[in-house]
Amino acid sequence: MTGKLITLEGGEGAGKSTVLNVVRELLTARGIDALVVREPGGTPAGEEIRGVLLDTVHHGLCAEAELLLMFASRAQLVREKIRPALDAGRWVLSDRFTDASFAYQGGGRGQPQERIAELERWAADGLKPDLTLLLDLPVAEGLKRANGRGSADRIEMENADFFERVRAAYRARAAAEPARFRIIDAGRPLEAVLGDVRAAVGAFVEATGARA
Ligand code: T5A
């Protein structure tokens, strides 16, 4: 049986890193040793691409190059790590995946949805997550949290309108695929957020029948 792909998505400062550790612990407690990866990055080549994408020195990077680099990193990650793990029956937990490209490069940068969908089919080998947790919160709150961590990367330097479009694109995707997405209200205190996360992932694991 192939493994399952769970992805975490959300705007800046939504709490993905915090939630990821809790999801990993929950899976481990149920006997599921998930491979944890992140995007952009997750492979040696992908981490180099991440550097180009996020370094403020590349502030002039055009939207087309940004989109292609996101998918270059993803193409490598899918073939080098995610597909082999899933084919071997291992679960994979990814900090962002293709929905981020639809939200940031599609919603944020205005790249056509059909172009991104074509890249998803080709570069990402048509791979879709089995479960996606969307950590949703007001843009201003997310940016306040993200800014609390120090200097902004190239994408974090975008304005609030950009992040409003990102948020709207994420929510539209979640509305279009309710069976795959769980929207978590991430604007609440952490324990409330984690309670919803545990319930969503626990129910998903139960539904798959995967137990230690
Ligand atoms: N990107 C990525 C694209 O444009 N297209 C793509 O296809 C992909 C894959 C890097 C960037 O790349 C872009 C999106 C990003 O701009 P990233 O590495 O995931 O993506 O980086 P960020 O989104 O910047 O991730 P962050 O680290 O900013 O956010 P997190 O992980 O969501 O937030 P986290 O957990 O670090 O929390 C931020 C702060 O808030 C606190 C935490 O303690 C922390 O201090 N916090 C809370 N505080 C109060 N209440 C809560 N409920 C809290 N939850 C967390």
mmCIF file of C-alpha atoms and ligand atoms in Angstrom:
data_model
loop_
_atom_site.group_PDB
_atom_site.id
_atom_site.type_symbol
_atom_site.label_atom_id
_atom_site.label_comp_id
_atom_site.label_asym_id
_atom_site.label_seq_id
_atom_site.Cartn_x
_atom_site.Cartn_y
_atom_site.Cartn_z
ATOM 1 C CA MET A 1 0.000 0.000 0.000
ATOM 2 C CA THR A 2 1.339 3.456 -0.864
ATOM 3 C CA GLY A 3 1.949 6.005 1.885
ATOM 4 C CA LYS A 4 -0.045 9.192 2.420
ATOM 5 C CA LEU A 5 1.032 12.758 1.701
ATOM 6 C CA ILE A 6 -0.004 15.371 4.263
ATOM 7 C CA THR A 7 0.781 19.033 3.562
ATOM 8 C CA LEU A 8 0.731 22.160 5.712
ATOM 9 C CA GLU A 9 -0.177 25.458 4.070
ATOM 10 C CA GLY A 10 -0.853 29.029 5.067
ATOM 11 C CA GLY A 11 0.334 32.601 4.777
ATOM 12 C CA GLU A 12 3.356 34.107 6.494
ATOM 13 C CA GLY A 13 3.603 33.454 10.225
ATOM 14 C CA ALA A 14 0.585 31.126 10.207
ATOM 15 C CA GLY A 15 2.327 28.683 12.547
ATOM 16 C CA LYS A 16 3.232 25.890 10.119
ATOM 17 C CA SER A 17 6.581 25.095 11.758
ATOM 18 C CA THR A 18 4.938 24.930 15.170
ATOM 19 C CA VAL A 19 2.101 22.721 13.901
ATOM 20 C CA LEU A 20 4.419 20.483 11.886
ATOM 21 C CA ASN A 21 6.189 19.253 14.996
ATOM 22 C CA VAL A 22 2.868 18.391 16.634
ATOM 23 C CA VAL A 23 1.654 16.489 13.559
ATOM 24 C CA ARG A 24 4.907 14.565 13.435
ATOM 25 C CA GLU A 25 4.560 13.618 17.129
ATOM 26 C CA LEU A 26 0.948 12.584 16.623
ATOM 27 C CA LEU A 27 1.885 10.325 13.704
ATOM 28 C CA THR A 28 4.813 8.834 15.631
ATOM 29 C CA ALA A 29 2.512 8.053 18.564
ATOM 30 C CA ARG A 30 0.354 6.075 16.131
ATOM 31 C CA GLY A 31 3.318 4.133 14.821
ATOM 32 C CA ILE A 32 3.717 6.162 11.622
ATOM 33 C CA ASP A 33 7.305 7.221 10.933
ATOM 34 C CA ALA A 34 6.702 10.040 8.452
ATOM 35 C CA LEU A 35 9.335 11.558 6.196
ATOM 36 C CA VAL A 36 9.332 15.318 6.845
ATOM 37 C CA VAL A 37 10.263 17.706 4.020
ATOM 38 C CA ARG A 38 9.875 21.384 3.251
ATOM 39 C CA GLU A 39 9.344 23.556 0.193
ATOM 40 C CA PRO A 40 10.993 25.241 -1.476
ATOM 41 C CA GLY A 41 13.934 22.972 -0.672
ATOM 42 C CA GLY A 42 14.002 19.483 0.824
ATOM 43 C CA THR A 43 16.862 18.162 -1.346
ATOM 44 C CA PRO A 44 20.447 19.437 -1.746
ATOM 45 C CA ALA A 45 19.582 21.015 -5.129
ATOM 46 C CA GLY A 46 16.257 22.293 -3.812
ATOM 47 C CA GLU A 47 17.895 23.995 -0.841
ATOM 48 C CA GLU A 48 20.203 25.852 -3.263
ATOM 49 C CA ILE A 49 17.155 26.927 -5.266
ATOM 50 C CA ARG A 50 15.478 28.041 -2.012
ATOM 51 C CA GLY A 51 18.454 30.325 -1.407
ATOM 52 C CA VAL A 52 17.952 32.001 -4.784
ATOM 53 C CA LEU A 53 14.206 32.348 -4.208
ATOM 54 C CA LEU A 54 14.370 33.871 -0.737
ATOM 55 C CA ASP A 55 17.583 35.923 -0.757
ATOM 56 C CA THR A 56 16.718 39.619 -0.944
ATOM 57 C CA VAL A 57 19.713 40.133 -3.238
ATOM 58 C CA HIS A 58 17.500 38.685 -6.018
ATOM 59 C CA HIS A 59 14.791 41.335 -5.556
ATOM 60 C CA GLY A 60 14.487 41.699 -9.351
ATOM 61 C CA LEU A 61 13.541 38.046 -9.943
ATOM 62 C CA CYS A 62 10.637 38.031 -12.425
ATOM 63 C CA ALA A 63 7.375 36.190 -11.689
ATOM 64 C CA GLU A 64 8.015 33.606 -14.414
ATOM 65 C CA ALA A 65 11.466 32.726 -13.045
ATOM 66 C CA GLU A 66 10.031 32.524 -9.524
ATOM 67 C CA LEU A 67 7.317 30.102 -10.639
ATOM 68 C CA LEU A 68 9.741 27.905 -12.567
ATOM 69 C CA LEU A 69 12.224 27.803 -9.685
ATOM 70 C CA MET A 70 9.467 26.751 -7.265
ATOM 71 C CA PHE A 71 8.639 23.884 -9.601
ATOM 72 C CA ALA A 72 12.298 23.050 -10.265
ATOM 73 C CA SER A 73 12.723 22.519 -6.530
ATOM 74 C CA ARG A 74 9.445 20.541 -6.407
ATOM 75 C CA ALA A 75 10.318 18.348 -9.411
ATOM 76 C CA GLN A 76 13.523 17.271 -7.708
ATOM 77 C CA LEU A 77 11.858 16.748 -4.320
ATOM 78 C CA VAL A 78 9.046 14.633 -5.771
ATOM 79 C CA ARG A 79 11.400 12.350 -7.676
ATOM 80 C CA GLU A 80 14.257 12.181 -5.181
ATOM 81 C CA LYS A 81 12.280 11.852 -1.959
ATOM 82 C CA ILE A 82 8.483 12.001 -1.967
ATOM 83 C CA ARG A 83 7.589 9.431 -4.663
ATOM 84 C CA PRO A 84 10.123 6.841 -3.471
ATOM 85 C CA ALA A 85 8.865 7.209 0.106
ATOM 86 C CA LEU A 86 5.177 6.937 -0.870
ATOM 87 C CA ASP A 87 5.891 3.966 -3.151
ATOM 88 C CA ALA A 88 7.649 2.249 -0.228
ATOM 89 C CA GLY A 89 4.508 2.752 1.878
ATOM 90 C CA ARG A 90 5.967 5.568 3.993
ATOM 91 C CA TRP A 91 3.935 8.648 4.920
ATOM 92 C CA VAL A 92 5.270 12.089 3.982
ATOM 93 C CA LEU A 93 4.650 15.358 5.807
ATOM 94 C CA SER A 94 5.502 18.449 3.769
ATOM 95 C CA ASP A 95 5.784 22.039 4.962
ATOM 96 C CA ARG A 96 4.103 23.567 1.864
ATOM 97 C CA PHE A 97 3.535 21.973 -1.551
ATOM 98 C CA THR A 98 1.880 22.870 -4.871
ATOM 99 C CA ASP A 99 -1.031 24.758 -3.258
ATOM 100 C CA ALA A 100 1.561 27.357 -2.235
ATOM 101 C CA SER A 101 2.378 27.976 -5.895
ATOM 102 C CA PHE A 102 -1.312 28.412 -6.738
ATOM 103 C CA ALA A 103 -1.608 30.854 -3.817
ATOM 104 C CA TYR A 104 1.645 32.842 -4.073
ATOM 105 C CA GLN A 105 2.575 32.688 -7.765
ATOM 106 C CA GLY A 106 -1.063 32.427 -8.918
ATOM 107 C CA GLY A 107 -2.957 34.632 -6.464
ATOM 108 C CA GLY A 108 -0.048 36.822 -5.393
ATOM 109 C CA ARG A 109 1.833 37.270 -8.677
ATOM 110 C CA GLY A 110 -1.049 36.784 -11.089
ATOM 111 C CA GLN A 111 0.435 33.828 -12.970
ATOM 112 C CA PRO A 112 -2.359 31.963 -14.839
ATOM 113 C CA GLN A 113 -3.901 29.064 -12.927
ATOM 114 C CA GLU A 114 -3.862 26.813 -16.008
ATOM 115 C CA ARG A 115 -0.100 27.362 -16.409
ATOM 116 C CA ILE A 116 0.449 26.287 -12.796
ATOM 117 C CA ALA A 117 -1.877 23.315 -13.267
ATOM 118 C CA GLU A 118 0.190 22.230 -16.278
ATOM 119 C CA LEU A 119 3.377 22.475 -14.198
ATOM 120 C CA GLU A 120 1.674 20.438 -11.476
ATOM 121 C CA ARG A 121 0.898 17.678 -14.003
ATOM 122 C CA TRP A 122 4.347 17.749 -15.600
ATOM 123 C CA ALA A 123 6.969 18.905 -13.096
ATOM 124 C CA ALA A 124 5.253 17.606 -9.957
ATOM 125 C CA ASP A 125 4.281 14.355 -11.713
ATOM 126 C CA GLY A 126 0.601 15.015 -10.983
ATOM 127 C CA LEU A 127 1.155 14.331 -7.308
ATOM 128 C CA LYS A 128 -1.590 15.669 -5.036
ATOM 129 C CA PRO A 129 -1.706 15.582 -1.231
ATOM 130 C CA ASP A 130 -4.134 13.249 0.538
ATOM 131 C CA LEU A 131 -4.730 15.779 3.324
ATOM 132 C CA THR A 132 -3.948 19.496 3.468
ATOM 133 C CA LEU A 133 -4.169 21.567 6.631
ATOM 134 C CA LEU A 134 -4.673 25.223 5.723
ATOM 135 C CA LEU A 135 -3.687 27.463 8.634
ATOM 136 C CA ASP A 136 -5.769 30.535 7.957
ATOM 137 C CA LEU A 137 -5.467 33.841 9.774
ATOM 138 C CA PRO A 138 -5.775 37.576 9.052
ATOM 139 C CA VAL A 139 -2.819 38.871 7.059
ATOM 140 C CA ALA A 140 -1.920 41.569 9.570
ATOM 141 C CA GLU A 141 -1.712 39.044 12.420
ATOM 142 C CA GLY A 142 0.471 36.669 10.386
ATOM 143 C CA LEU A 143 2.851 39.431 9.334
ATOM 144 C CA LYS A 144 3.112 40.635 12.941
ATOM 145 C CA ARG A 145 4.140 37.132 14.031
ATOM 146 C CA ALA A 146 6.547 36.677 11.113
ATOM 147 C CA ASN A 147 8.133 40.081 11.669
ATOM 148 C CA GLY A 148 8.772 39.135 15.287
ATOM 149 C CA ARG A 149 11.372 36.645 14.044
ATOM 150 C CA GLY A 150 13.810 39.152 12.536
ATOM 151 C CA SER A 151 14.756 40.164 9.002
ATOM 152 C CA ALA A 152 12.300 39.487 6.165
ATOM 153 C CA ASP A 153 13.166 37.250 3.187
ATOM 154 C CA ARG A 154 12.489 38.312 -0.432
ATOM 155 C CA ILE A 155 8.853 37.155 -0.437
ATOM 156 C CA GLU A 156 8.088 38.415 3.081
ATOM 157 C CA MET A 157 9.004 41.895 1.828
ATOM 158 C CA GLU A 158 5.853 42.003 -0.327
ATOM 159 C CA ASN A 159 3.022 44.350 0.679
ATOM 160 C CA ALA A 160 -0.217 43.498 2.501
ATOM 161 C CA ASP A 161 -2.262 43.469 -0.752
ATOM 162 C CA PHE A 162 -0.057 40.687 -2.091
ATOM 163 C CA PHE A 163 -0.678 38.589 1.031
ATOM 164 C CA GLU A 164 -4.433 39.300 0.893
ATOM 165 C CA ARG A 165 -4.447 37.814 -2.631
ATOM 166 C CA VAL A 166 -2.423 34.834 -1.370
ATOM 167 C CA ARG A 167 -4.937 34.256 1.416
ATOM 168 C CA ALA A 168 -7.916 34.550 -0.960
ATOM 169 C CA ALA A 169 -6.343 32.061 -3.377
ATOM 170 C CA TYR A 170 -5.716 29.556 -0.577
ATOM 171 C CA ARG A 171 -9.289 29.862 0.656
ATOM 172 C CA ALA A 172 -10.643 29.440 -2.872
ATOM 173 C CA ARG A 173 -8.645 26.242 -3.304
ATOM 174 C CA ALA A 174 -9.891 24.925 0.020
ATOM 175 C CA ALA A 175 -13.485 25.708 -0.948
ATOM 176 C CA ALA A 176 -13.029 23.920 -4.278
ATOM 177 C CA GLU A 177 -11.618 20.741 -2.673
ATOM 178 C CA PRO A 178 -13.349 20.322 0.704
ATOM 179 C CA ALA A 179 -12.584 16.599 0.887
ATOM 180 C CA ARG A 180 -8.831 17.233 0.877
ATOM 181 C CA PHE A 181 -8.589 20.484 2.843
ATOM 182 C CA ARG A 182 -9.156 21.192 6.527
ATOM 183 C CA ILE A 183 -9.228 24.923 7.246
ATOM 184 C CA ILE A 184 -7.810 25.649 10.698
ATOM 185 C CA ASP A 185 -8.483 29.057 12.252
ATOM 186 C CA ALA A 186 -4.873 29.899 13.131
ATOM 187 C CA GLY A 187 -5.654 33.313 14.591
ATOM 188 C CA ARG A 188 -6.551 31.748 17.949
ATOM 189 C CA PRO A 189 -4.254 30.857 20.865
ATOM 190 C CA LEU A 190 -1.873 28.021 20.024
ATOM 191 C CA GLU A 191 -3.571 25.355 22.171
ATOM 192 C CA ALA A 192 -6.899 25.894 20.375
ATOM 193 C CA VAL A 193 -5.136 25.644 16.997
ATOM 194 C CA LEU A 194 -3.318 22.476 18.029
ATOM 195 C CA GLY A 195 -6.566 20.947 19.308
ATOM 196 C CA ASP A 196 -8.126 21.292 15.843
ATOM 197 C CA VAL A 197 -4.953 19.998 14.205
ATOM 198 C CA ARG A 198 -4.893 16.889 16.420
ATOM 199 C CA ALA A 199 -8.582 16.224 15.710
ATOM 200 C CA ALA A 200 -8.162 16.616 11.927
ATOM 201 C CA VAL A 201 -5.051 14.456 11.652
ATOM 202 C CA GLY A 202 -6.382 11.885 14.114
ATOM 203 C CA ALA A 203 -9.589 11.503 12.104
ATOM 204 C CA PHE A 204 -7.602 11.182 8.881
ATOM 205 C CA VAL A 205 -5.368 8.462 10.339
ATOM 206 C CA GLU A 206 -8.419 6.591 11.631
ATOM 207 C CA ALA A 207 -10.049 6.822 8.203
ATOM 208 C CA THR A 208 -7.009 5.290 6.514
ATOM 209 C CA GLY A 209 -6.983 2.449 9.005
ATOM 210 C CA ALA A 210 -3.278 3.018 9.669
ATOM 211 C CA ARG A 211 -2.557 2.208 13.311
ATOM 212 C CA ALA A 212 0.389 0.848 15.172
HETATM 213 N N1 T5A B 1 6.505 29.949 -1.441
HETATM 214 C C1 T5A B 1 6.665 28.637 -1.125
HETATM 215 C C2 T5A B 1 5.959 30.331 -2.657
HETATM 216 O O1 T5A B 1 5.860 31.523 -2.959
HETATM 217 N N2 T5A B 1 5.544 29.369 -3.529
HETATM 218 C C3 T5A B 1 5.691 28.031 -3.274
HETATM 219 O O2 T5A B 1 5.317 27.185 -4.121
HETATM 220 C C4 T5A B 1 6.277 27.659 -2.011
HETATM 221 C C5 T5A B 1 6.449 26.209 -1.697
HETATM 222 C C6 T5A B 1 9.086 30.213 2.166
HETATM 223 C C7 T5A B 1 8.411 31.212 1.273
HETATM 224 O O3 T5A B 1 8.221 30.645 -0.010
HETATM 225 C C8 T5A B 1 6.954 30.987 -0.495
HETATM 226 C C9 T5A B 1 6.115 31.133 0.734
HETATM 227 C C10 T5A B 1 7.067 31.698 1.757
HETATM 228 O O4 T5A B 1 7.054 33.104 1.639
HETATM 229 P P1 T5A B 1 8.399 28.898 4.311
HETATM 230 O O5 T5A B 1 9.739 28.354 4.495
HETATM 231 O O6 T5A B 1 7.287 27.976 4.555
HETATM 232 O O7 T5A B 1 8.172 29.436 2.792
HETATM 233 O O8 T5A B 1 8.386 30.182 5.169
HETATM 234 P P2 T5A B 1 7.251 30.942 5.858
HETATM 235 O O9 T5A B 1 5.904 30.857 5.344
HETATM 236 O O10 T5A B 1 7.858 32.277 5.882
HETATM 237 O O11 T5A B 1 7.121 30.195 7.173
HETATM 238 P P3 T5A B 1 7.151 30.911 8.500
HETATM 239 O O12 T5A B 1 8.281 30.286 9.218
HETATM 240 O O13 T5A B 1 7.096 32.383 8.344
HETATM 241 O O14 T5A B 1 5.792 30.659 9.123
HETATM 242 P P4 T5A B 1 5.246 29.517 9.906
HETATM 243 O O15 T5A B 1 6.132 28.307 9.898
HETATM 244 O O16 T5A B 1 3.887 29.352 9.363
HETATM 245 O O17 T5A B 1 5.159 30.112 11.376
HETATM 246 P P5 T5A B 1 5.910 29.699 12.708
HETATM 247 O O18 T5A B 1 5.443 28.388 13.199
HETATM 248 O O19 T5A B 1 7.362 29.936 12.547
HETATM 249 O O20 T5A B 1 5.278 30.793 13.674
HETATM 250 C C11 T5A B 1 5.614 32.151 13.530
HETATM 251 C C12 T5A B 1 5.624 32.789 14.921
HETATM 252 O O21 T5A B 1 4.295 32.825 15.421
HETATM 253 C C13 T5A B 1 4.210 32.127 16.665
HETATM 254 C C14 T5A B 1 5.402 31.179 16.708
HETATM 255 O O22 T5A B 1 5.783 30.883 18.006
HETATM 256 C C15 T5A B 1 6.442 31.995 15.948
HETATM 257 O O23 T5A B 1 7.057 32.916 16.802
HETATM 258 N N3 T5A B 1 2.913 31.430 16.675
HETATM 259 C C16 T5A B 1 1.845 31.861 17.370
HETATM 260 N N4 T5A B 1 1.673 32.908 18.196
HETATM 261 C C17 T5A B 1 0.423 33.065 18.741
HETATM 262 N N5 T5A B 1 -0.614 32.225 18.516
HETATM 263 C C18 T5A B 1 -0.483 31.166 17.706
HETATM 264 N N6 T5A B 1 -1.537 30.363 17.459
HETATM 265 C C19 T5A B 1 0.799 30.947 17.083
HETATM 266 N N7 T5A B 1 1.278 30.013 16.201
HETATM 267 C C20 T5A B 1 2.560 30.329 15.965
#
